[in-house]
Short mmCIF file of C-alpha atoms in Angstrom, two decimals:
data_model
loop_
_atom_site.label_atom_id
_atom_site.label_comp_id
_atom_site.label_asym_id
_atom_site.label_seq_id
_atom_site.Cartn_x
_atom_site.Cartn_y
_atom_site.Cartn_z
CA MET A 1 10.77 -9.61 7.90
CA ASN A 2 13.23 -6.54 7.99
CA HIS A 3 13.21 -3.73 10.38
CA GLU A 4 11.55 -1.36 8.09
CA LYS A 5 8.90 -3.87 7.05
CA ALA A 6 8.22 -4.71 10.88
CA HIS A 7 7.44 -0.91 11.67
CA ALA A 8 5.33 -0.61 8.59
CA ALA A 9 3.37 -3.69 9.44
CA LEU A 10 2.72 -2.25 13.11
CA THR A 11 1.62 1.11 11.53
CA ALA A 12 -0.56 -0.64 9.19
CA GLU A 13 -2.26 -2.86 11.85
CA LEU A 14 -3.04 0.34 13.73
CA VAL A 15 -4.52 2.02 10.64
CA ALA A 16 -6.60 -1.07 9.74
CA VAL A 17 -9.26 0.22 12.35
CA VAL A 18 -9.79 3.13 10.14
CA ALA A 19 -10.69 1.27 7.07
CA VAL A 20 -13.89 -0.09 8.86
CA THR A 21 -14.86 3.55 9.58
CA ASP A 22 -14.69 4.49 6.00
CA LEU A 23 -16.98 1.59 4.89
CA THR A 24 -19.66 2.58 7.57
CA ILE A 25 -19.83 6.25 6.68
CA SER A 26 -19.52 5.70 2.89
CA ARG A 27 -22.47 3.24 3.10
CA VAL A 28 -24.68 5.95 4.99
CA LEU A 29 -23.83 8.73 2.67
CA ARG A 30 -24.90 6.58 -0.42
CA ARG A 31 -27.83 5.00 1.23
CA GLN A 32 -30.48 7.46 0.18
CA SER A 33 -29.99 6.71 -3.40
CA LYS A 34 -30.87 3.12 -4.56
CA GLN A 35 -28.51 3.10 -7.40
CA GLY A 36 -25.79 4.97 -5.37
CA LEU A 37 -26.26 2.33 -2.67
CA MET A 38 -25.35 -0.60 -4.71
CA LEU A 39 -22.63 0.90 -6.55
CA ALA A 40 -21.16 2.06 -3.20
CA PHE A 41 -21.36 -1.21 -1.65
CA LEU A 42 -19.60 -2.75 -4.53
CA LEU A 43 -16.97 -0.20 -4.40
CA LEU A 44 -16.61 -0.29 -0.50
CA CYS A 45 -16.09 -4.12 -0.84
CA LEU A 46 -13.26 -3.48 -3.39
CA SER A 47 -11.93 -0.74 -1.07
CA PHE A 48 -11.84 -2.98 2.03
CA MET A 49 -10.03 -5.71 -0.11
CA CYS A 50 -7.48 -3.29 -1.71
CA PHE A 51 -6.90 -1.81 1.71
CA SER A 52 -6.07 -5.30 3.04
CA PHE A 53 -3.57 -5.79 0.09
CA SER A 54 -1.79 -2.73 0.95
CA VAL A 55 -1.09 -3.59 4.42
CA SER A 56 -0.48 -7.34 4.16
CA ALA A 57 0.08 -8.41 0.69
CA ALA A 58 1.42 -11.79 0.10
CA VAL A 59 0.15 -13.01 3.45
CA LEU A 60 -3.16 -14.61 3.71
CA PRO A 61 -5.85 -13.02 5.80
CA GLN A 62 -5.85 -13.94 9.48
CA ASP A 63 -8.50 -16.41 10.66
CA ARG A 64 -11.10 -14.41 12.48
CA SER A 65 -14.80 -14.10 13.26
CA ASP A 66 -16.32 -10.51 13.51
CA VAL A 67 -19.81 -9.48 14.66
CA MET A 68 -20.81 -5.77 14.14
CA TYR A 69 -23.72 -3.58 14.73
CA HIS A 70 -24.01 -0.03 13.20
CA ARG A 71 -26.71 2.57 13.45
CA TYR A 72 -27.07 5.82 11.46
CA GLU A 73 -29.42 8.76 12.19
CA GLY A 74 -29.76 11.90 10.05
CA ASP A 75 -31.99 13.99 7.67
CA GLY A 76 -34.95 11.94 8.76
CA VAL A 77 -33.75 8.61 8.18
CA THR A 78 -32.60 5.79 10.47
CA ILE A 79 -30.46 2.87 9.27
CA ASP A 80 -29.27 0.06 11.39
CA GLY A 81 -28.45 -3.66 11.31
CA PRO A 82 -25.82 -6.32 12.16
CA SER A 83 -23.16 -7.87 10.20
CA VAL A 84 -21.26 -11.34 10.59
CA LEU A 85 -17.84 -12.03 9.04
CA LEU A 86 -16.12 -15.39 9.19
CA ARG A 87 -12.69 -16.19 7.68
CA LYS A 88 -10.73 -19.44 7.72
CA GLN A 89 -7.37 -20.69 6.20
CA ILE A 90 -7.18 -23.96 4.54
CA GLY A 91 -3.71 -25.13 4.58
CA ASN A 92 -0.88 -22.57 3.76
CA HIS A 93 -2.18 -21.18 0.67
CA VAL A 94 -6.04 -20.66 0.67
CA SER A 95 -8.21 -18.66 2.79
CA VAL A 96 -12.01 -18.54 2.57
CA SER A 97 -14.55 -16.00 3.95
CA ALA A 98 -18.29 -15.29 4.20
CA ASN A 99 -20.08 -12.13 5.19
CA TYR A 100 -23.70 -11.52 6.11
CA TYR A 101 -25.05 -8.00 6.26
CA VAL A 102 -28.52 -6.63 7.09
CA ASP A 103 -29.80 -2.95 6.57
CA THR A 104 -33.06 -1.85 7.99
CA VAL A 105 -34.08 1.54 6.72
CA SER A 106 -37.06 3.66 8.04
CA GLY A 107 -38.01 7.18 7.31
CA ALA A 108 -37.27 9.30 4.34
CA SER A 109 -34.64 11.87 3.29
CA ILE A 110 -35.71 15.68 2.47
CA ASP A 111 -36.05 15.01 -1.44
CA VAL A 112 -38.35 11.97 -0.62
CA ARG A 113 -40.32 13.82 2.10
CA ALA A 114 -41.09 16.74 -0.39
CA THR A 115 -43.03 14.21 -2.74
CA ALA A 116 -43.78 11.03 -0.85
CA SER A 117 -44.36 9.38 2.55
CA PRO A 118 -41.76 7.69 4.77
CA TYR A 119 -41.24 4.04 4.31
CA THR A 120 -39.51 1.00 5.92
CA GLU A 121 -37.48 -1.65 4.00
CA GLN A 122 -34.64 -4.19 4.59
CA ARG A 123 -31.61 -5.13 2.56
CA ARG A 124 -29.88 -8.40 3.09
CA GLU A 125 -26.43 -8.93 1.62
CA THR A 126 -24.30 -12.00 1.36
CA THR A 127 -20.62 -12.22 0.18
CA VAL A 128 -18.47 -15.20 -0.30
CA GLY A 129 -14.77 -14.90 -1.24
CA THR A 130 -11.45 -16.82 -1.32
CA ASP A 131 -7.83 -15.78 -1.34
CA PHE A 132 -4.91 -17.70 -2.96
CA LEU A 133 -1.29 -17.15 -1.94
CA HIS A 134 1.54 -18.29 -4.14
CA GLU A 135 4.91 -17.19 -2.87
CA LYS A 136 4.77 -13.32 -3.00
CA THR A 137 1.43 -13.19 -5.04
CA LEU A 138 -2.09 -12.93 -3.49
CA LEU A 139 -5.02 -13.65 -5.76
CA SER A 140 -8.54 -12.83 -4.30
CA LEU A 141 -11.96 -13.57 -5.61
CA SER A 142 -15.49 -12.80 -4.28
CA TYR A 143 -19.30 -12.80 -5.25
CA THR A 144 -21.71 -10.63 -3.59
CA ASN A 145 -25.48 -10.54 -3.77
CA SER A 146 -27.59 -7.71 -2.23
CA SER A 147 -31.45 -7.94 -2.20
CA GLU A 148 -34.25 -5.66 -1.47
CA ASN A 149 -37.95 -5.82 -2.11
CA ASP A 150 -37.46 -3.59 -5.30
CA PHE A 151 -33.63 -4.00 -5.95
CA GLU A 152 -31.40 -6.90 -6.75
CA ALA A 153 -27.60 -6.46 -7.10
CA ASN A 154 -24.98 -9.09 -8.05
CA SER A 155 -21.33 -8.43 -8.41
CA VAL A 156 -18.07 -10.38 -8.79
CA TYR A 157 -14.58 -9.23 -8.01
CA VAL A 158 -11.06 -10.31 -8.91
CA GLY A 159 -7.81 -8.88 -7.43
CA VAL A 160 -4.15 -9.59 -7.52
CA SER A 161 -1.21 -8.12 -5.59
CA GLN A 162 2.46 -8.69 -5.78
CA ASP A 163 5.22 -7.89 -3.42
CA PHE A 164 8.69 -6.94 -4.77
CA PHE A 165 11.94 -4.90 -3.99
CA GLY A 166 12.51 -6.95 -0.88
CA ASP A 167 8.83 -6.76 0.29
CA LEU A 168 8.97 -3.08 0.44
CA SER A 169 6.64 -2.41 -2.36
CA THR A 170 3.23 -3.76 -3.42
CA ILE A 171 1.35 -3.45 -6.34
CA SER A 172 -2.31 -4.52 -6.64
CA LEU A 173 -4.68 -4.74 -9.61
CA SER A 174 -8.47 -5.29 -9.45
CA TYR A 175 -11.51 -5.68 -11.52
CA ALA A 176 -15.15 -5.92 -10.56
CA LYS A 177 -18.39 -6.25 -12.54
CA GLY A 178 -21.94 -5.72 -11.16
CA TRP A 179 -25.35 -6.33 -12.49
CA ASP A 180 -28.39 -4.60 -11.05
CA GLU A 181 -32.21 -5.13 -11.41
CA VAL A 182 -34.18 -1.94 -10.31
CA GLY A 183 -37.81 -2.17 -9.43
CA ARG A 184 -40.22 0.19 -8.03
CA ARG A 185 -42.60 -0.31 -4.94
CA GLY A 186 -46.36 -0.35 -5.98
CA ASP A 187 -45.45 -0.93 -9.85
CA GLU A 188 -45.03 -4.48 -10.75
CA ASN A 189 -44.44 -3.69 -14.41
CA PHE A 190 -41.41 -1.48 -13.60
CA LEU A 191 -38.12 -3.30 -14.07
CA GLU A 192 -34.78 -1.67 -15.29
CA GLU A 193 -31.29 -2.96 -15.44
CA ALA A 194 -27.73 -1.38 -15.10
CA ASP A 195 -24.21 -2.69 -15.63
CA ARG A 196 -21.27 -1.49 -13.86
CA GLN A 197 -17.45 -2.09 -14.06
CA LYS A 198 -14.55 -0.91 -12.13
CA PHE A 199 -10.94 -1.22 -12.75
CA GLY A 200 -8.36 -0.46 -9.74
CA PHE A 201 -4.62 0.12 -9.28
CA ALA A 202 -2.92 0.58 -6.12
CA TRP A 203 0.80 0.90 -5.12
CA THR A 204 2.01 0.74 -1.52
CA GLN A 205 5.54 1.78 -0.63
CA VAL A 206 7.55 1.48 2.59
CA LEU A 207 9.70 4.57 2.38
CA THR A 208 11.43 4.40 5.67
CA LYS A 209 11.16 2.35 8.92
CA SER A 210 8.44 4.80 10.11
CA LEU A 211 6.53 5.94 6.84
CA ILE A 212 4.42 3.92 4.58
CA MET A 213 2.62 5.57 1.52
CA GLY A 214 0.10 4.52 -1.11
CA PHE A 215 -1.32 5.62 -4.32
CA ASN A 216 -4.64 4.35 -5.90
CA ALA A 217 -6.36 5.14 -9.04
CA GLU A 218 -9.78 3.68 -10.31
CA HIS A 219 -11.93 3.89 -13.17
CA ILE A 220 -15.68 3.12 -13.00
CA SER A 221 -17.99 2.66 -16.01
CA ASP A 222 -21.73 2.46 -15.57
CA GLU A 223 -24.39 1.76 -18.31
CA GLY A 224 -28.28 1.35 -18.12
CA TYR A 225 -30.86 2.80 -15.65
CA LEU A 226 -28.70 4.92 -13.47
CA ASN A 227 -31.16 7.23 -11.67
CA ASN A 228 -33.52 6.35 -8.71
CA PRO A 229 -37.23 5.65 -9.56
CA TYR A 230 -38.22 7.35 -6.42
CA ARG A 231 -36.53 10.76 -7.07
CA PHE A 232 -38.36 13.69 -8.84
CA TYR A 233 -37.43 17.09 -10.26
CA ARG A 234 -39.45 19.99 -9.73
CA TYR A 235 -40.53 22.75 -12.20
CA ARG A 236 -42.56 26.00 -11.93
CA ASP A 237 -46.28 25.62 -12.29
CA ASN A 238 -48.53 28.64 -11.62
CA ASP A 239 -51.54 26.33 -11.75
CA SER A 240 -50.28 24.51 -8.63
CA ALA A 241 -51.02 25.48 -5.05
CA ARG A 242 -47.46 24.88 -4.25
CA GLY A 243 -46.17 26.84 -7.18
CA TYR A 244 -44.41 23.91 -8.69
CA SER A 245 -45.11 20.39 -9.82
CA THR A 246 -42.95 17.27 -10.13
CA ALA A 247 -41.78 14.71 -12.68
CA THR A 248 -39.53 11.60 -12.39
CA GLU A 249 -35.75 12.63 -12.84
CA LEU A 250 -33.99 11.89 -16.34
CA TYR A 251 -30.60 10.73 -16.08
CA PRO A 252 -28.00 9.68 -18.98
CA GLN A 253 -27.74 5.96 -19.43
CA THR A 254 -23.89 6.04 -19.27
CA ARG A 255 -21.43 7.27 -16.83
CA SER A 256 -17.62 7.18 -16.49
CA SER A 257 -15.65 8.27 -13.47
CA ASN A 258 -11.96 8.39 -12.37
CA ALA A 259 -10.59 8.82 -9.01
CA TYR A 260 -7.02 9.16 -7.56
CA SER A 261 -5.89 9.12 -4.08
CA LEU A 262 -2.75 9.45 -1.89
CA ASN A 263 -2.42 8.12 1.67
CA ALA A 264 0.44 8.14 4.11
CA ASN A 265 0.69 6.41 7.60
CA TYR A 266 3.53 7.60 10.01
CA TYR A 267 4.59 5.54 12.95
CA LEU A 268 5.63 7.60 15.97
CA PRO A 269 8.41 6.63 18.47
CA TYR A 270 5.94 6.04 21.09
CA ARG A 271 4.05 3.42 19.13
CA ALA A 272 1.28 5.83 18.07
CA ALA A 273 0.55 6.66 14.40
CA ILE A 274 -0.60 9.58 12.22
CA TYR A 275 -2.34 8.93 9.13
CA ALA A 276 -3.68 11.23 6.25
CA ASP A 277 -5.26 10.79 2.97
CA ALA A 278 -6.50 12.97 -0.03
CA ARG A 279 -8.76 11.87 -2.93
CA ILE A 280 -10.04 13.58 -6.01
CA TYR A 281 -12.98 12.39 -8.24
CA SER A 282 -14.44 13.47 -11.53
CA ASP A 283 -17.03 12.04 -13.77
CA SER A 284 -18.69 12.43 -17.27
CA TRP A 285 -21.68 14.12 -15.43
CA GLY A 286 -19.72 17.08 -14.48
CA ILE A 287 -19.34 16.17 -10.95
CA ASP A 288 -15.97 17.19 -9.42
CA ALA A 289 -15.07 16.10 -5.79
CA SER A 290 -12.46 16.07 -3.37
CA ASN A 291 -11.95 14.82 0.33
CA ALA A 292 -9.13 14.97 2.76
CA ARG A 293 -8.78 13.09 6.15
CA LEU A 294 -6.19 13.38 9.05
CA GLY A 295 -6.26 11.16 12.00
CA TYR A 296 -4.19 10.04 14.98
CA LEU A 297 -4.03 6.57 16.63
CA HIS A 298 -2.73 6.03 20.05
CA PRO A 299 -2.27 2.76 21.87
CA TYR A 300 -2.16 2.34 25.76
CA ASN A 301 -2.27 -0.86 27.60
CA GLY A 302 -4.21 -2.94 25.17
CA PHE A 303 -6.46 0.13 24.22
CA LEU A 304 -6.36 1.95 20.99
CA LEU A 305 -7.73 5.39 20.63
CA ASP A 306 -8.64 6.69 16.99
CA ILE A 307 -9.33 10.39 16.45
CA PHE A 308 -9.88 11.82 13.03
CA VAL A 309 -11.49 14.58 11.00
CA ARG A 310 -12.52 14.58 7.35
CA TYR A 311 -13.71 17.32 4.75
CA TYR A 312 -15.62 16.56 1.49
CA SER A 313 -16.47 19.07 -1.22
CA GLN A 314 -18.51 18.46 -4.44
CA GLU A 315 -19.55 20.49 -7.37
CA LYS A 316 -22.97 19.84 -8.96
CA ALA A 317 -23.76 17.61 -12.09
CA ASP A 318 -24.36 19.43 -15.32
CA PHE A 319 -28.06 18.44 -15.51
CA TYR A 320 -28.78 19.31 -11.77
CA GLN A 321 -31.20 22.08 -10.85
CA ASP A 322 -33.22 22.86 -7.69
CA LEU A 323 -35.99 24.24 -9.79
CA PHE A 324 -36.51 24.02 -13.69
CA ASP A 325 -38.76 26.31 -15.58
CA ARG A 326 -40.87 23.74 -17.29
CA PRO A 327 -41.14 19.84 -17.62
CA ASN A 328 -38.78 18.42 -20.10
CA GLN A 329 -36.82 21.64 -20.24
CA PHE A 330 -33.65 19.64 -20.98
CA ASN A 331 -32.77 16.11 -22.17
CA PHE A 332 -31.51 15.29 -18.60
CA MET A 333 -32.92 16.71 -15.51
CA ALA A 334 -31.98 15.93 -11.78
CA ARG A 335 -32.81 17.32 -8.22
CA ASP A 336 -31.36 14.59 -6.25
CA LYS A 337 -29.42 16.38 -3.46
CA GLU A 338 -26.49 13.97 -4.06
CA MET A 339 -26.08 15.56 -7.49
CA SER A 340 -25.91 19.06 -6.10
CA THR A 341 -23.03 21.31 -4.84
CA TYR A 342 -22.39 20.67 -1.21
CA SER A 343 -19.71 20.10 1.37
CA GLY A 344 -19.45 17.98 4.44
CA LEU A 345 -17.43 17.64 7.74
CA THR A 346 -17.03 14.55 9.74
CA VAL A 347 -15.46 14.26 13.10
CA GLY A 348 -14.91 10.73 14.50
CA ILE A 349 -13.58 9.08 17.64
CA GLY A 350 -13.17 5.38 18.25
CA LEU A 351 -11.79 3.21 21.18
CA SER A 352 -10.90 -0.33 20.86
CA TYR A 353 -9.43 -2.98 23.33
CA GLU A 354 -7.44 -6.17 22.39
CA TRP A 355 -6.98 -9.22 24.65
CA GLU A 356 -3.98 -11.43 23.81
CA PHE A 357 -4.05 -15.19 24.65
CA SER A 358 -1.67 -17.98 24.28
CA GLN A 359 -0.48 -18.73 20.87
CA THR A 360 -1.11 -22.41 21.54
CA ALA A 361 -4.71 -21.78 22.51
CA MET A 362 -7.51 -22.15 20.09
CA ILE A 363 -8.34 -18.49 20.19
CA LYS A 364 -5.25 -16.36 19.78
CA LYS A 365 -6.66 -12.92 20.70
CA SER A 366 -9.97 -11.13 20.64
CA SER A 367 -10.88 -7.43 20.50
CA ILE A 368 -13.89 -5.07 20.83
CA HIS A 369 -14.36 -1.70 19.11
CA PHE A 370 -16.70 1.24 19.65
CA GLU A 371 -16.86 4.35 17.33
CA TYR A 372 -18.97 7.37 17.08
CA ASP A 373 -18.75 9.77 14.03
CA TYR A 374 -20.64 13.25 13.85
CA MET A 375 -21.24 14.44 10.23
CA ASN A 376 -22.55 17.83 9.14
CA PHE A 377 -23.56 18.67 5.48
CA ASP A 378 -24.40 22.04 3.84
CA TYR A 379 -25.85 22.42 0.38
CA GLU A 380 -25.32 25.42 -1.75
CA ASP A 381 -27.97 24.93 -4.33
CA PHE A 382 -30.42 22.50 -2.78
CA ARG A 383 -33.60 24.12 -1.05
CA ASP A 384 -35.87 22.64 1.45
CA ALA A 385 -39.05 22.32 -0.57
CA THR A 386 -40.96 21.48 2.65
CA ALA A 387 -40.44 24.97 4.12
CA ASP A 388 -43.19 27.57 4.17
CA ALA A 389 -41.66 30.05 1.54
CA PRO A 390 -42.27 31.15 -2.00
CA VAL A 391 -41.20 28.71 -4.56
CA GLY A 392 -37.55 29.02 -5.39
CA GLU A 393 -36.91 31.21 -2.21
CA GLU A 394 -36.95 28.43 0.43
CA PRO A 395 -33.98 28.14 2.74
CA LEU A 396 -30.96 26.22 1.70
CA PHE A 397 -30.83 22.74 3.03
CA GLY A 398 -28.36 21.39 5.59
CA PHE A 399 -28.41 18.65 8.26
CA SER A 400 -26.28 16.64 10.65
CA ALA A 401 -26.07 12.84 11.21
CA SER A 402 -24.53 10.53 13.72
CA VAL A 403 -23.12 7.01 13.20
CA ILE A 404 -22.49 4.51 16.10
CA LYS A 405 -20.66 1.24 15.41
CA LEU A 406 -19.77 -1.59 17.82
CA TYR A 407 -18.09 -4.86 16.82
CA GLY A 408 -16.20 -7.57 18.31
CA SER A 409 -13.58 -9.92 16.72
CA ILE A 410 -12.10 -13.17 17.65
CA PHE A 411 -8.85 -14.44 16.03
CA TYR A 412 -7.99 -18.02 16.00
#
């Protein structure tokens, strides 16, 4: 490995801690929408794999075992659960992995509290995958099943990455397809389906001995039942004591989206690193979103400190309104707050420690990582329907949330 590649690899190793943070927070943000959750999980699995490609293409993933516990609290919802990951090489060209993840959800977000009671449910998810290495080409395959009492999701993934230009450039291509079966608690006759596809492209470039940059593009295509069976829109109703009544949301049965992102990792002379990324998103429902993140990683005597801040903003879907004039006013109608105009700010801090052992020992090294993230969200056109105020004049909604994550790893 040349001098530039060695520095880039060290920078990437530091930044790898951040990837897990993204997965946890993104899961939480999407968890309150059933379809959004399953799509998010598929995309997050892909993001994790593509991230590993960008930092270690043409190298098999290292043998390791991970155990993680995470907990989210915000907007009346608590989500927690463990995750276990096992990865093992078979010879010099094959690596296999398995991941088991459990989510326990209790409570109800604001749009559920306005029309229904809190609930408790559990999601179990299993992923198996394999990586094949041939010279400078890495092929990855995986299958994921996610199951709840009212939702079943299956997905497959294939990705390939190739190093070239003296291992200073890496191109990755990926494709994923998912199949969802959507049910509804208390209604055994309710069963809907949705199909999802994602195409991904990534380019990672070592520019100098201290700087590595990446570009990512993705296209997602969804078809079928894409809304949440537990979400309702509200409309004015003078005959109701509340001043409004509710009806099940109406979403289009197709959706296509595109996202583009840039990221940069800069290795500082004293072995620390600065990382930054920016992403833009748009879809056929009229949602435009963008986010940016800036972080700093500092190692010291086996410890690694990670501090970052991220800002997210989104414009509402074309068919979103907080309050409609009448039922069936339009062909498509939504009031899910994730479809509204809002912004969010996240501040996170993490601390990890790594133990190095003899390379001849069965366990080469181990590490432990703790992270705390604080998030705040403000909505510009979603009102708190549970407030004691005239209909349509309720205060705008906003909430904060916390994420705690603890995991340990053993490398062998």
